[in-house]
PDB file of C-alpha atoms in Angstrom:
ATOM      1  CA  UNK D 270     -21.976  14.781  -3.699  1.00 45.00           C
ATOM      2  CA  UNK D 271     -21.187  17.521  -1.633  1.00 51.00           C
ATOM      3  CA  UNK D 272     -21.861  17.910   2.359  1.00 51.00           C
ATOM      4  CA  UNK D 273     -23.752  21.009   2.684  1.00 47.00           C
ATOM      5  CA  UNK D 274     -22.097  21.878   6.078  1.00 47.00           C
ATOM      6  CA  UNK D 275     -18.148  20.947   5.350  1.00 47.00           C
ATOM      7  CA  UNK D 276     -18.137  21.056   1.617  1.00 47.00           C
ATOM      8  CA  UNK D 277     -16.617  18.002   1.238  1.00 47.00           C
ATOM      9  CA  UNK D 278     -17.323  14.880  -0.965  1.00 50.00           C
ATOM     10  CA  UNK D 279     -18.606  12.863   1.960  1.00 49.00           C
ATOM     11  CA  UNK D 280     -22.210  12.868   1.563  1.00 46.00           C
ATOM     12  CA  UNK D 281     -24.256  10.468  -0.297  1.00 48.00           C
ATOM     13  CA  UNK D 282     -27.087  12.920  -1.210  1.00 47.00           C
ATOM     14  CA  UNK D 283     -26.639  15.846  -2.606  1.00 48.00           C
ATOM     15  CA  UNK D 284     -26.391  18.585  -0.479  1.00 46.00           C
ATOM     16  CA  UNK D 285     -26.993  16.170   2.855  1.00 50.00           C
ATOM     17  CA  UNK D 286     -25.099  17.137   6.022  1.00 47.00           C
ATOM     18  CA  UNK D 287     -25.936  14.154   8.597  1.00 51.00           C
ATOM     19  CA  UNK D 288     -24.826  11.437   5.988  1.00 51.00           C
ATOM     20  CA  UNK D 289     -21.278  12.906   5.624  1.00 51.00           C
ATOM     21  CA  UNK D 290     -18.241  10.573   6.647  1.00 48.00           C
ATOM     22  CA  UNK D 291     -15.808  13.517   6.805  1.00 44.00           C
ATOM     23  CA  UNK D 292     -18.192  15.648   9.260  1.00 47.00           C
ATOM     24  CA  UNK D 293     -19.717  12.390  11.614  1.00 47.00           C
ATOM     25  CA  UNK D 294     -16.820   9.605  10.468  1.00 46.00           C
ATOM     26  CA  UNK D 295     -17.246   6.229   8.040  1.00 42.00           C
ATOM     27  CA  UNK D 296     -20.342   5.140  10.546  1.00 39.00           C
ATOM     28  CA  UNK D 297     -18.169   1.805  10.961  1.00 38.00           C
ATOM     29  CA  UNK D 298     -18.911   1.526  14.503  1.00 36.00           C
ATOM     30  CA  UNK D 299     -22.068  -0.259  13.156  1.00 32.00           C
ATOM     31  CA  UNK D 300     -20.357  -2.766  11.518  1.00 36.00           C
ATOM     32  CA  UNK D 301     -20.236  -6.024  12.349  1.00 37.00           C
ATOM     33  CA  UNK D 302     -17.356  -8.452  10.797  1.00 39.00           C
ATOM     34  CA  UNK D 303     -18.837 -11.769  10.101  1.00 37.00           C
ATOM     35  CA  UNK D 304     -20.823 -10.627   7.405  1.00 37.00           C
ATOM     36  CA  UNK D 305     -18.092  -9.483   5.957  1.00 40.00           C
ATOM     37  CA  UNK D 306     -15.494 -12.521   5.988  1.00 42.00           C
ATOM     38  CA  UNK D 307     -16.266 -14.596   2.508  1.00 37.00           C
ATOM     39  CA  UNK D 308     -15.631 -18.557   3.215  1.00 36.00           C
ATOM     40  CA  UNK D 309     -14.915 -17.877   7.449  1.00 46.00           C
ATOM     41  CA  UNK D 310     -17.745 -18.481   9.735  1.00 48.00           C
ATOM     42  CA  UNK D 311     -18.049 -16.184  12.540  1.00 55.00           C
ATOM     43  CA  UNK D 312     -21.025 -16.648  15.275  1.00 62.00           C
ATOM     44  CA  UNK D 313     -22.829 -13.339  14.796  1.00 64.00           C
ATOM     45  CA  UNK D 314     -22.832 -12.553  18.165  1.00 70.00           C
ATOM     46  CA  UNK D 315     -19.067 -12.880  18.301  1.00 73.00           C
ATOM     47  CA  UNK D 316     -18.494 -10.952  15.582  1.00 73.00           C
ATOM     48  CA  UNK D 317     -20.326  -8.137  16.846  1.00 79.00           C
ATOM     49  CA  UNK D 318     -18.210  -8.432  19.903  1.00 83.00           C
ATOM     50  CA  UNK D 319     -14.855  -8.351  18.069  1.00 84.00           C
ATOM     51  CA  UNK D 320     -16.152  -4.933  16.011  1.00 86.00           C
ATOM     52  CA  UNK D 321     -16.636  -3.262  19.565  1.00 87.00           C
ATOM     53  CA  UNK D 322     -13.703  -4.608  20.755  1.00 90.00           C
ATOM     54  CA  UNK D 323     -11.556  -3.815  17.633  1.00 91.00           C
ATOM     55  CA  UNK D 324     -12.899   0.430  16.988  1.00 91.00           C
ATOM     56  CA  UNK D 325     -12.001   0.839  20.793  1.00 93.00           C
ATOM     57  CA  UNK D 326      -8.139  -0.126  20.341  1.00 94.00           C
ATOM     58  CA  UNK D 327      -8.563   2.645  17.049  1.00 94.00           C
ATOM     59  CA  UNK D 328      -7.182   6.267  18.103  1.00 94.00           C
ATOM     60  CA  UNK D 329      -9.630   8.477  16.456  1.00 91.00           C
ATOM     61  CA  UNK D 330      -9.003  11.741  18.363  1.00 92.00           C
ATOM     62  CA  UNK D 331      -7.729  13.293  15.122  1.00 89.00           C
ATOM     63  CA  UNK D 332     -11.248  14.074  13.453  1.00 86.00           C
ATOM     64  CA  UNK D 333     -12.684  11.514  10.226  1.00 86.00           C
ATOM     65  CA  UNK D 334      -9.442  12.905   7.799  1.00 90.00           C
ATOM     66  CA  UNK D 335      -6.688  12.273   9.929  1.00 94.00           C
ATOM     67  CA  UNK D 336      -4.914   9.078  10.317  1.00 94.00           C
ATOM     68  CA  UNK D 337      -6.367   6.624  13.120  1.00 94.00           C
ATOM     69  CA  UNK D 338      -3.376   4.671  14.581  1.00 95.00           C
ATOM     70  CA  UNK D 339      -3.653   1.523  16.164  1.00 96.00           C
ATOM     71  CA  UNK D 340      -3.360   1.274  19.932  1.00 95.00           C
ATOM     72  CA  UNK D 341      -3.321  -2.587  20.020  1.00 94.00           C
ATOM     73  CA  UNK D 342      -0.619  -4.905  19.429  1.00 93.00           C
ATOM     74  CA  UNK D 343       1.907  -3.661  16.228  1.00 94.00           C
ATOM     75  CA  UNK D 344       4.236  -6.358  14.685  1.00 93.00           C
ATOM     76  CA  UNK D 345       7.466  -5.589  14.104  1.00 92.00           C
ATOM     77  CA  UNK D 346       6.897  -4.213  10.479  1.00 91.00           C
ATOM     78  CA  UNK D 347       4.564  -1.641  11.837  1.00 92.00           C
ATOM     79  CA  UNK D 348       1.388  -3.503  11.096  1.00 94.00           C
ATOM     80  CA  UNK D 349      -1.167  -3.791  13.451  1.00 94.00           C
ATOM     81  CA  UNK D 350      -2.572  -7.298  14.471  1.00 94.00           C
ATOM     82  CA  UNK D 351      -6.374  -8.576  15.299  1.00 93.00           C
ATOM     83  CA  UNK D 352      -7.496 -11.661  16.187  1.00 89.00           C
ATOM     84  CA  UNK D 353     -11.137 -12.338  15.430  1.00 87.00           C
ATOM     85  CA  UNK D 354     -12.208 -16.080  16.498  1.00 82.00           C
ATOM     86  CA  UNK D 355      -9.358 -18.314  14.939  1.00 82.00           C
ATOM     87  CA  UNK D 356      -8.017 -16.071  11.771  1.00 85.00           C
ATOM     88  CA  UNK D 357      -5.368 -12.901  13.182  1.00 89.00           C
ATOM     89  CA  UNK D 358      -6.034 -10.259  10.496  1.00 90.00           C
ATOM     90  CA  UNK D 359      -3.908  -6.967   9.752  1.00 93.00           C
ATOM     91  CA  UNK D 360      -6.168  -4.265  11.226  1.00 93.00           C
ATOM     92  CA  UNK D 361      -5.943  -2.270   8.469  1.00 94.00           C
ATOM     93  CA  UNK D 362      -7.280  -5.100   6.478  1.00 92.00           C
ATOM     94  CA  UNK D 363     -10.011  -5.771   8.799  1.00 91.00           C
ATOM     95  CA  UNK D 364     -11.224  -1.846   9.256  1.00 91.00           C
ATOM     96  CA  UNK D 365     -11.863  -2.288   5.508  1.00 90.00           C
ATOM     97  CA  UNK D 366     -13.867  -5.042   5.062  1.00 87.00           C
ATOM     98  CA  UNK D 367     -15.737  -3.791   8.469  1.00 86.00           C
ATOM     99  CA  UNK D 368     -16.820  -0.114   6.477  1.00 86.00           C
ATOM    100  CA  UNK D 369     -16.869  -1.382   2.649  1.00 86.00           C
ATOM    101  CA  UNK D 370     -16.893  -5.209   2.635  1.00 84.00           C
ATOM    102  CA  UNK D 371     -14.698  -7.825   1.089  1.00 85.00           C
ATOM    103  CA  UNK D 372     -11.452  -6.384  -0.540  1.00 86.00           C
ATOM    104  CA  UNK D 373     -11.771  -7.128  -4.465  1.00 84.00           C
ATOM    105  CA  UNK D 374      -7.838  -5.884  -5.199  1.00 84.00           C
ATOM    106  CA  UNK D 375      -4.881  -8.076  -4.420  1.00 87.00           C
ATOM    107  CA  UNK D 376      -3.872  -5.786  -1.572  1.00 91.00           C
ATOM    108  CA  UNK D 377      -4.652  -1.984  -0.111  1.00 93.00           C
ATOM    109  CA  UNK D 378      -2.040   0.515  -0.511  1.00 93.00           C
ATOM    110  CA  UNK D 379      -2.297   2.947   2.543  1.00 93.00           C
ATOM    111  CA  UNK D 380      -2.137   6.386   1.123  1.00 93.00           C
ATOM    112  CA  UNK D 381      -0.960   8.068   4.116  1.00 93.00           C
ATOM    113  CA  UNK D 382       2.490   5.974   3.855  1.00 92.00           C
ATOM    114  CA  UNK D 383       1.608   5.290   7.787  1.00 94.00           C
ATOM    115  CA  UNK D 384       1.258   1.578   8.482  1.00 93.00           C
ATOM    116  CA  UNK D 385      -0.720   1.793  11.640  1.00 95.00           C
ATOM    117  CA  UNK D 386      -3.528   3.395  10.287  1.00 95.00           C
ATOM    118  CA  UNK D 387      -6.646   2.011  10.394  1.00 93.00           C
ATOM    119  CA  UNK D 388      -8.591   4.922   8.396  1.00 94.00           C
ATOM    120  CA  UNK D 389      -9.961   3.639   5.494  1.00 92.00           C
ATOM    121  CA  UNK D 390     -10.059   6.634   3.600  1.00 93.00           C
ATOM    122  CA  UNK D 391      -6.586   6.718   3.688  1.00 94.00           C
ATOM    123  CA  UNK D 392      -6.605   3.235   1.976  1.00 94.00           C
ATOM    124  CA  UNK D 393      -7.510   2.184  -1.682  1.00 93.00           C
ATOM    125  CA  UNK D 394      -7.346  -1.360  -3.195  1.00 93.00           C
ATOM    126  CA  UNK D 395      -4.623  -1.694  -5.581  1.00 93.00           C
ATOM    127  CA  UNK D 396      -2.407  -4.299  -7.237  1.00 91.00           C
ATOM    128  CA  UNK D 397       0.614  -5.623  -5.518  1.00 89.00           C
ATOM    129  CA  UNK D 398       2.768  -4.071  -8.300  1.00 87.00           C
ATOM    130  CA  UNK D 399       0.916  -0.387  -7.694  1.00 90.00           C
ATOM    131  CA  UNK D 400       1.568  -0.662  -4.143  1.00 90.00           C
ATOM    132  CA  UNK D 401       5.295  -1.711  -4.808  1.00 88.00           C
ATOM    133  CA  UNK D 402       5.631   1.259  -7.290  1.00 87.00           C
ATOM    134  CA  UNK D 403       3.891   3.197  -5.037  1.00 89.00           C
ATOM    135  CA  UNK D 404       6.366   2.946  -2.408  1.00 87.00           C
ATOM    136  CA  UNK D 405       9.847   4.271  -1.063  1.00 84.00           C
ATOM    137  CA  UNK D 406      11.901   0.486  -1.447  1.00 84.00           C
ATOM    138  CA  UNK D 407      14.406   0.273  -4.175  1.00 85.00           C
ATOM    139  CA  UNK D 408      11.874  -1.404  -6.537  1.00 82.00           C
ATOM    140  CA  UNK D 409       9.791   2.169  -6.441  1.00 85.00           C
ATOM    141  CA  UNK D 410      12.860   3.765  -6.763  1.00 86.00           C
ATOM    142  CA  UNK D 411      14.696   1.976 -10.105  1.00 83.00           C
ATOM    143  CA  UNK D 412      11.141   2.273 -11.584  1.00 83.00           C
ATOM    144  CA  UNK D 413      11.111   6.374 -11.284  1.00 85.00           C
ATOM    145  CA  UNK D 414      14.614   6.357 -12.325  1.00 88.00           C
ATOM    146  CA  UNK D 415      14.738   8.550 -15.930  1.00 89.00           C
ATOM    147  CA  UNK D 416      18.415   8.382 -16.192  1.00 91.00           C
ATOM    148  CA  UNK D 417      21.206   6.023 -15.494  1.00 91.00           C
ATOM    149  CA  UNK D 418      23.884   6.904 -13.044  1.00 91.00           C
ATOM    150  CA  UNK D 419      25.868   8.397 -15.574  1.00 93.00           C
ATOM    151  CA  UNK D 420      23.240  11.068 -16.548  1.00 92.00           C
ATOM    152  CA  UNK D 421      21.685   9.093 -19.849  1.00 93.00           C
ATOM    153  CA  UNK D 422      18.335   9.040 -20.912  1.00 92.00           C
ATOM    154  CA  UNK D 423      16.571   5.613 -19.731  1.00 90.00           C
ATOM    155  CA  UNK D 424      14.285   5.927 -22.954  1.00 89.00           C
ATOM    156  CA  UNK D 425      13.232   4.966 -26.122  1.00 90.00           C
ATOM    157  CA  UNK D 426      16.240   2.933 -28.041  1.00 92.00           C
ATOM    158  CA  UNK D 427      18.892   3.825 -24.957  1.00 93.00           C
ATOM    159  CA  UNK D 428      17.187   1.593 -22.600  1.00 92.00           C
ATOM    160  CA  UNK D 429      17.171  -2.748 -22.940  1.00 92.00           C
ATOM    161  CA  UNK D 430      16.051  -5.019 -20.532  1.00 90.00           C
ATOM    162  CA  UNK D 431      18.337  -7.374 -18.837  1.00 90.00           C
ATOM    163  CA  UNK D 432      16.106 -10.049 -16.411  1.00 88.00           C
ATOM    164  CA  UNK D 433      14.418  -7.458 -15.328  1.00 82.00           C
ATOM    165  CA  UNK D 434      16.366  -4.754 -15.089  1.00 85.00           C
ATOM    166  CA  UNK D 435      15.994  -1.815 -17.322  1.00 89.00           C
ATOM    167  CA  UNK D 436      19.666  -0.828 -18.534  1.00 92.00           C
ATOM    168  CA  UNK D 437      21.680   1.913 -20.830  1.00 93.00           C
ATOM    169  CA  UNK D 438      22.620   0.943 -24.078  1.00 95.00           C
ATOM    170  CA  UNK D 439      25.559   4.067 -24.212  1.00 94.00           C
ATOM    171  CA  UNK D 440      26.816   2.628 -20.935  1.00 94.00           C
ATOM    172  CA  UNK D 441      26.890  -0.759 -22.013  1.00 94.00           C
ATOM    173  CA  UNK D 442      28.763  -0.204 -25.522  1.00 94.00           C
ATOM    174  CA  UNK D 443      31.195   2.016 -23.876  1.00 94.00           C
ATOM    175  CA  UNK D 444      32.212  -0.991 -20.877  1.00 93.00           C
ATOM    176  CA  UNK D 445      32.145  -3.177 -23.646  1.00 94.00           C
ATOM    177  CA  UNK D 446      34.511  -0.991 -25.725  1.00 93.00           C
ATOM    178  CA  UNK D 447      36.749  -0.782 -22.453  1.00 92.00           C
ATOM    179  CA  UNK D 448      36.586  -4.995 -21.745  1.00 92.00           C
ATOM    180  CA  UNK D 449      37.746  -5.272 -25.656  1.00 89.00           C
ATOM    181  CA  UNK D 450      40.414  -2.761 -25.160  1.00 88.00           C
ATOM    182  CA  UNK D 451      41.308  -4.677 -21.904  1.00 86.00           C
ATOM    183  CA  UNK D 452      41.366  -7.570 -23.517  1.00 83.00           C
ATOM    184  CA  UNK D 453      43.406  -6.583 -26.461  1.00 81.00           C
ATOM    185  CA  UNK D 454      45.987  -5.412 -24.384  1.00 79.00           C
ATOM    186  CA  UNK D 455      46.294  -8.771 -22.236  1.00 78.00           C
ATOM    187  CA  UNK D 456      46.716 -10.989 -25.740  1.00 76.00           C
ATOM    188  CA  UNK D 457      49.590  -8.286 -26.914  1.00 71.00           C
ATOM    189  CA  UNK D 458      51.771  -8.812 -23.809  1.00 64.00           C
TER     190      UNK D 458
END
């Protein structure tokens, strides 16, 4: 549904303006985090109080798109920390379950790559292996890989699987034609 006044896909009626998240923001200053928190009790009155406390230490000068960095305390990963009764919850975490309830995915992969961001439309449940893949580390990296170092297709027949390591089949006759050679050599002398 597009917002009348911003065009976006923010509103939940057609053609609304005052419902839009992009134009007046996810309306999770409303939220309150102990219904939200399957199997952890939270007085309600206390969880009310950590939801105020928790959108103040939230930056979110930038307008409802931009990223919303945490002000609080950061770990030293990047990732924001908030303590809520007993249980100290990633913030980014906790600003989803606060606007859309329990997270159903393994993890949330934050789309904006910026780990102090508390915007959740700049987060989307995924799988631990999507969020891996997703990433820069040299997991994302050897899975985007097309060729080998050497400049060979990593596909179809070419490519085996050693552990779990995806690896070149012309590479690996051609050091195995070398270690023969090698090898040859040694019993001769």
């Amino acid at each position: 549904n597009l917002c009348q006044h911003c065009g976006g896909s923010g509103a939940s009626l057609p053609g609304s303006h005052n419902d839009c998240v992009y134009c007046h923001g996810t309306g999770v200053e409303e939220a309150e985090v102990g219904d939200a928190q399957p199997g952890y009790d939270v007085a309600p009155d206390e969880a009310s109080r950590a939801a105020e406390q928790f959108w103040t230490k939230v930056d979110r000068s930038g307008g409802p798109r931009a990223c919303r960095p945490w002000t609080g305390y950061i770990r030293p990963r990047g990732y924001g920390r908030f303590r809520v009764g007993k249980k100290t919850w990633r913030v980014h975490r906790l600003a989803w379950v606060l606007t859309h309830g329990p997270i159903w995915a393994e993890t949330l992969d934050h789309l904006c790559r910026n780990r102090r961001c508390c915007n959740p439309g700049h987060l989307e449940p995924v799988s631990v292996r999507e969020n891996v893949l997703r990433g820069v580390g040299l997991s994302a990296e050897a899975a985007r890989r097309t060729c080998c170092v050497h400049g060979h297709p990593l596909l179809g027949s070419n490519v085996y699987l050693y552990g779990n390591n995806r690896r070149c089949r012309t590479c690996n006759r051609k050091r195995a034609k070398e270690y023969r050679s090698r090898s040859r050599r040694c019993l001769k002398t």
